[in-house]
């Protein structure tokens, strides 16, 4: 009894070999002349001041959070979609309720300006 | 010749190293970002377990949600809240030896108890049949488990509203 | 792949089936992991440069070899021989892992592409969801690259890249759910088999949503804010040079091909066409040719879009994703689900016509709402101006 993921396992092995082979070949072929100027951080030609950190913006986090919520919703809708033809008519109502509640979530986020980038 | 059984055991060992090693890396790494990446490794190990058990849907959902969404969320939180090479954190806890003792005791207890249970093993034939599928999951989800299905959406709504309220206060 | 395996066992009778299976898997994996990326990247980069050049009324590469065909080779040699500069303060391990993860994620999608009748790496029962999940790995690669570069531009670029990827993954998944509704299965082989009429004609809105969101997922123009040199240098791969940069580049072009390939399988009928089928070698080859032709057509359209449209600003981009695509996709899902359950439509033709009608309704209502919203915001702005003046 072979898992249907067996091929994926084999492909992972070969797919990992590709970048290793590419990088290995490049390592053999390319010049290696490091100097401190080359190895400094790129800042359009200027020197960096201070450590590398970014102003905390809740905005980025909210987008990721919206994504989690809608991703989970989509995951629950998938078994419904696969079984849809065999399900009775009220399955449509159930799913509409499900989607409506989550559309409500989207509307809430929209109205509360959570989706604004600026 | 390499039998199916041997391959499965080999894959299981590799996955165990990934999962447990990842877990170990999370708690022992000195760099917070590396800890998060070890967590991702551990989660990917679990994806492998699901795949090995032929629970394709669960494997892919674990990859999609845990690795693709929740791990990204965790990484965002880490990246947004501290500088890159912040003080190398030493994860220390003076009473670690008491914790280790308790953990060892729990492990022994679990081992003894689980070893004595007569686990019903699923019939190979039953696993191979196409009925164990996402379609069946769908039918169950919208049939007997209809209420939990709807409650889940309310839960997600509540989580989102709560998070937005918290974030708005910042 | 079963047909190939049984062919191999008839060819070499002493071979036990598991070994034959292993050999077929290994050969196909090697092709997918080594031959396909090289061929695809060389062919499509050349095609892109020529297409863009013609759109911009110039000739494109014509120095390296006849008609510039060897340009890809020249680029490859250049990438290989550039010095690999790792910034001094970068996190070496993660810095090296990120491009490898990007390439591995791009190759893994090929495992479920139905490139020809009977030729598919593994027809996973959750095929299409697997494709979406692998996309998540790409996000991780971007984050790892941005963080480990120890560069403000790279970090900001990584955040924006992930915000963009994440915002457009939901419309893609919703469009996919619509296709799953219509075909009743997540298996790509089954979806291709369900398309006696390609879903392009019965679910055009789903196709549009999927196509547009895919362009955003790949990070191409008009959604390429994050790589555009005038904007943020090179986004999360600012500090990468040489082969490592080439890895990201290869990953992007493979992602381009696989997105077009998935769109072909989902909406254009995959390898289907006159004469294609599993019956004979000719049928299989014909199917492969149809698949390649359709995919290349979609890739051409993507390049055409790149040469025609201007770049979208990040806030417009995110607005478009969350405030337009997601609601429209949800509306489409409900409409198609409704149509599929109406008891009158039992014959296949009526199903398709019904779905098409649902799509039409969705388009009309969405456009009406957008026009109304635009008028409302324009009149509000005008009132604001008039209020200031008088």
Coordinates of N, CA, C and O in Angstrom, one line a residue, chain C residues 56-137:
Chain C
X56 N 7.0 47.0 -27.4 CA 7.6 48.3 -27.2 C 8.3 48.8 -28.5 O 9.1 49.7 -28.4
X57 N 7.9 48.2 -29.6 CA 8.4 48.6 -30.9 C 9.9 48.6 -31.1 O 10.5 49.4 -31.7
X58 N 10.5 47.5 -30.5 CA 11.9 47.3 -30.7 C 12.1 45.8 -31.0 O 11.2 45.1 -31.1
X59 N 13.4 45.4 -31.2 CA 13.6 44.1 -31.7 C 13.9 43.1 -30.6 O 13.5 41.9 -30.7
X60 N 14.5 43.5 -29.5 CA 14.9 42.5 -28.5 C 16.2 41.8 -28.8 O 16.9 42.2 -29.7
X61 N 16.5 40.8 -28.0 CA 17.9 40.2 -28.2 C 18.1 39.6 -29.6 O 17.2 38.9 -30.1
X62 N 19.1 40.1 -30.3 CA 19.4 39.5 -31.6 C 20.9 39.4 -31.8 O 21.3 39.2 -32.9
X63 N 21.7 39.4 -30.7 CA 23.1 39.3 -30.9 C 23.6 37.9 -30.6 O 24.4 37.4 -31.3
X64 N 23.1 37.3 -29.5 CA 23.7 36.0 -29.1 C 23.0 34.9 -29.9 O 22.0 34.5 -29.7
X65 N 23.7 34.5 -30.9 CA 23.2 33.4 -31.7 C 22.2 33.9 -32.7 O 21.8 35.1 -32.7
X66 N 21.7 33.1 -33.6 CA 20.8 33.5 -34.7 C 19.5 33.9 -34.0 O 18.9 33.2 -33.2
X67 N 19.0 35.1 -34.3 CA 17.8 35.6 -33.7 C 17.8 35.8 -32.2 O 16.8 35.8 -31.5
X68 N 19.1 35.8 -31.6 CA 19.2 36.0 -30.2 C 18.8 34.7 -29.4 O 18.5 34.9 -28.2
X69 N 18.8 33.6 -30.0 CA 18.3 32.4 -29.3 C 19.2 32.0 -28.1 O 18.8 31.5 -27.1
X70 N 20.5 32.3 -28.3 CA 21.4 31.9 -27.2 C 21.5 32.9 -26.1 O 22.3 32.7 -25.2
X71 N 20.6 33.8 -26.1 CA 20.6 34.9 -25.0 C 20.5 34.2 -23.7 O 21.1 34.6 -22.7
X72 N 19.6 33.2 -23.6 CA 19.4 32.6 -22.3 C 20.6 31.9 -21.8 O 21.0 32.0 -20.6
X73 N 21.3 31.3 -22.7 CA 22.6 30.6 -22.3 C 23.6 31.7 -21.8 O 24.3 31.5 -20.8
X74 N 23.6 32.8 -22.6 CA 24.6 33.9 -22.1 C 24.2 34.4 -20.7 O 25.1 34.6 -19.9
X75 N 22.9 34.5 -20.5 CA 22.5 35.0 -19.2 C 22.9 34.0 -18.1 O 23.3 34.3 -17.0
X76 N 22.7 32.7 -18.4 CA 23.0 31.7 -17.5 C 24.5 31.7 -17.1 O 24.9 31.6 -16.0
X77 N 25.3 31.8 -18.1 CA 26.8 31.9 -17.9 C 27.1 33.1 -17.0 O 27.9 33.0 -16.1
X78 N 26.5 34.2 -17.3 CA 26.7 35.4 -16.5 C 26.4 35.2 -15.1 O 27.1 35.5 -14.2
X79 N 25.2 34.6 -14.8 CA 24.8 34.3 -13.5 C 25.7 33.4 -12.7 O 26.0 33.6 -11.6
X80 N 26.2 32.4 -13.4 CA 27.1 31.4 -12.8 C 28.4 32.1 -12.4 O 29.0 31.7 -11.4
X81 N 28.9 33.0 -13.2 CA 30.2 33.5 -12.9 C 30.3 34.8 -12.2 O 31.3 35.3 -11.9
X82 N 29.1 35.3 -11.7 CA 29.2 36.5 -10.9 C 29.6 36.1 -9.5 O 29.3 35.1 -9.0
X83 N 30.3 37.1 -8.9 CA 30.8 36.8 -7.5 C 29.6 36.8 -6.6 O 28.7 37.6 -6.7
X84 N 29.6 35.9 -5.7 CA 28.5 35.7 -4.7 C 28.9 36.5 -3.5 O 29.7 36.1 -2.7
X85 N 28.2 37.7 -3.3 CA 28.6 38.5 -2.1 C 27.6 38.3 -1.0 O 26.4 38.6 -1.2
X86 N 28.0 37.7 0.1 CA 27.1 37.6 1.2 C 27.4 38.8 2.2 O 28.6 38.9 2.6
X87 N 26.5 39.6 2.5 CA 26.8 40.7 3.3 C 27.4 40.3 4.7 O 27.0 39.2 5.2
X88 N 28.2 41.1 5.2 CA 29.0 40.7 6.4 C 28.1 40.3 7.6 O 28.3 39.4 8.3
X89 N 27.0 41.2 7.8 CA 26.2 40.9 9.0 C 25.0 40.0 8.7 O 24.1 39.9 9.5
X90 N 25.0 39.4 7.5 CA 23.8 38.6 7.2 C 23.9 37.3 8.0 O 24.9 36.8 8.4
X91 N 22.7 36.7 8.1 CA 22.6 35.4 8.8 C 22.9 34.3 7.7 O 22.0 34.0 6.9
X92 N 24.1 33.7 7.7 CA 24.5 32.9 6.6 C 23.6 31.8 6.3 O 23.4 31.5 5.1
X93 N 23.2 31.0 7.3 CA 22.5 29.8 7.0 C 21.2 30.1 6.4 O 20.8 29.5 5.3
X94 N 20.4 31.0 7.0 CA 19.1 31.3 6.4 C 19.2 32.0 5.1 O 18.5 31.8 4.2
X95 N 20.3 32.8 5.0 CA 20.6 33.5 3.7 C 20.7 32.6 2.6 O 20.3 32.8 1.5
X96 N 21.4 31.4 2.8 CA 21.6 30.4 1.8 C 20.4 29.6 1.6 O 20.2 29.1 0.5
X97 N 19.7 29.3 2.6 CA 18.5 28.4 2.5 C 17.4 29.0 1.7 O 16.6 28.3 1.0
X98 N 17.2 30.4 1.8 CA 16.0 31.0 1.2 C 15.9 30.7 -0.3 O 14.8 30.3 -0.7
X99 N 16.9 31.0 -1.1 CA 16.7 30.7 -2.5 C 16.5 29.3 -2.8 O 15.8 28.9 -3.7
X100 N 17.1 28.4 -2.0 CA 16.9 26.9 -2.2 C 15.4 26.6 -2.0 O 14.8 25.8 -2.8
X101 N 14.9 27.2 -0.9 CA 13.5 26.9 -0.7 C 12.6 27.4 -1.8 O 11.6 26.7 -2.2
X102 N 12.9 28.6 -2.3 CA 12.1 29.2 -3.4 C 12.1 28.2 -4.6 O 11.0 28.0 -5.2
X103 N 13.3 27.7 -4.9 CA 13.3 26.8 -6.1 C 12.6 25.5 -5.8 O 11.8 25.0 -6.7
X104 N 12.8 24.9 -4.6 CA 12.2 23.6 -4.3 C 10.6 23.8 -4.4 O 9.9 22.9 -4.9
X105 N 10.2 24.9 -3.8 CA 8.7 25.1 -3.8 C 8.2 25.2 -5.2 O 7.1 24.7 -5.6
X106 N 9.0 25.9 -6.1 CA 8.5 26.0 -7.5 C 8.5 24.7 -8.2 O 7.5 24.4 -9.0
X107 N 9.4 23.8 -7.9 CA 9.5 22.5 -8.6 C 8.4 21.6 -8.1 O 7.8 20.8 -8.8
X108 N 8.1 21.7 -6.8 CA 7.2 20.7 -6.2 C 5.8 20.8 -6.8 O 5.0 19.9 -6.8
X109 N 5.4 22.0 -7.3 CA 4.1 22.2 -7.9 C 3.9 21.2 -9.1 O 2.8 20.8 -9.4
X110 N 5.0 21.0 -9.8 CA 4.9 20.2 -11.0 C 4.5 18.8 -10.8 O 4.1 18.1 -11.7
X111 N 4.5 18.4 -9.5 CA 4.2 17.0 -9.2 C 2.7 16.7 -9.5 O 2.4 15.5 -9.8
X112 N 1.9 17.6 -9.5 CA 0.5 17.3 -9.8 C 0.0 17.9 -11.1 O -1.2 17.8 -11.4
X113 N 0.8 18.4 -11.9 CA 0.4 19.0 -13.2 C 0.0 17.9 -14.2 O 0.9 17.0 -14.5
X114 N -1.2 17.9 -14.7 CA -1.5 16.8 -15.7 C -1.0 17.3 -17.1 O -1.7 17.9 -17.8
X115 N 0.2 16.9 -17.4 CA 0.8 17.4 -18.6 C 0.4 16.7 -19.9 O 0.5 17.2 -21.0
X116 N -0.1 15.5 -19.7 CA -0.5 14.7 -20.8 C -1.5 13.6 -20.3 O -1.4 13.3 -19.1
X117 N -2.3 13.0 -21.1 CA -3.2 12.0 -20.6 C -2.4 10.9 -20.0 O -1.6 10.2 -20.7
X118 N -2.7 10.6 -18.8 CA -2.0 9.5 -18.1 C -0.6 9.9 -17.6 O 0.1 9.1 -17.0
X119 N -0.2 11.1 -17.9 CA 1.2 11.5 -17.3 C 1.0 12.6 -16.3 O 0.7 13.7 -16.6
X120 N 1.0 12.2 -15.1 CA 0.9 13.1 -14.0 C 1.7 12.5 -12.9 O 1.6 11.3 -12.6
X121 N 2.5 13.3 -12.2 CA 3.4 12.8 -11.2 C 2.6 11.9 -10.2 O 2.9 10.7 -10.0
X122 N 1.6 12.5 -9.6 CA 0.7 11.8 -8.7 C -0.6 12.5 -8.7 O -0.7 13.7 -8.4
X123 N -1.7 11.8 -9.0 CA -3.0 12.4 -9.0 C -3.6 12.5 -7.6 O -4.5 11.7 -7.3
X124 N -3.0 13.4 -6.8 CA -3.4 13.5 -5.4 C -4.9 13.7 -5.3 O -5.5 14.5 -6.1
X125 N -5.5 13.1 -4.3 CA -6.9 13.4 -4.2 C -7.2 14.8 -3.8 O -8.3 15.3 -3.9
X126 N -6.2 15.4 -3.2 CA -6.3 16.8 -2.8 C -5.4 17.7 -3.7 O -4.9 18.7 -3.3
X127 N -5.3 17.3 -5.0 CA -4.4 17.9 -5.9 C -4.3 19.4 -5.8 O -3.3 20.0 -5.7
X128 N -5.5 20.1 -6.1 CA -5.4 21.5 -6.3 C -5.1 22.2 -5.0 O -4.5 23.3 -5.0
X129 N -5.5 21.7 -3.8 CA -5.2 22.3 -2.6 C -3.7 22.2 -2.3 O -3.1 23.1 -1.7
X130 N -3.1 21.1 -2.7 CA -1.6 20.9 -2.6 C -0.9 22.1 -3.3 O 0.0 22.6 -2.8
X131 N -1.4 22.5 -4.5 CA -0.8 23.5 -5.2 C -0.8 24.8 -4.4 O 0.2 25.6 -4.3
X132 N -1.9 25.1 -3.8 CA -2.1 26.4 -3.0 C -1.1 26.3 -1.8 O -0.5 27.3 -1.5
X133 N -1.1 25.1 -1.2 CA -0.3 25.0 0.0 C 1.2 25.2 -0.3 O 1.9 25.8 0.5
X134 N 1.7 24.7 -1.4 CA 3.1 24.9 -1.8 C 3.4 26.4 -2.0 O 4.5 26.9 -1.8
X135 N 2.4 27.1 -2.4 CA 2.6 28.6 -2.6 C 3.0 29.2 -1.3 O 3.7 30.2 -1.2
X136 N 2.4 28.6 -0.2 CA 2.8 29.2 1.2 C 4.3 29.1 1.4 O 4.9 29.9 2.1
X137 N 4.9 28.0 0.9 CA 6.3 27.9 1.1 C 7.1 29.0 0.5 O 8.1 29.4 1.0

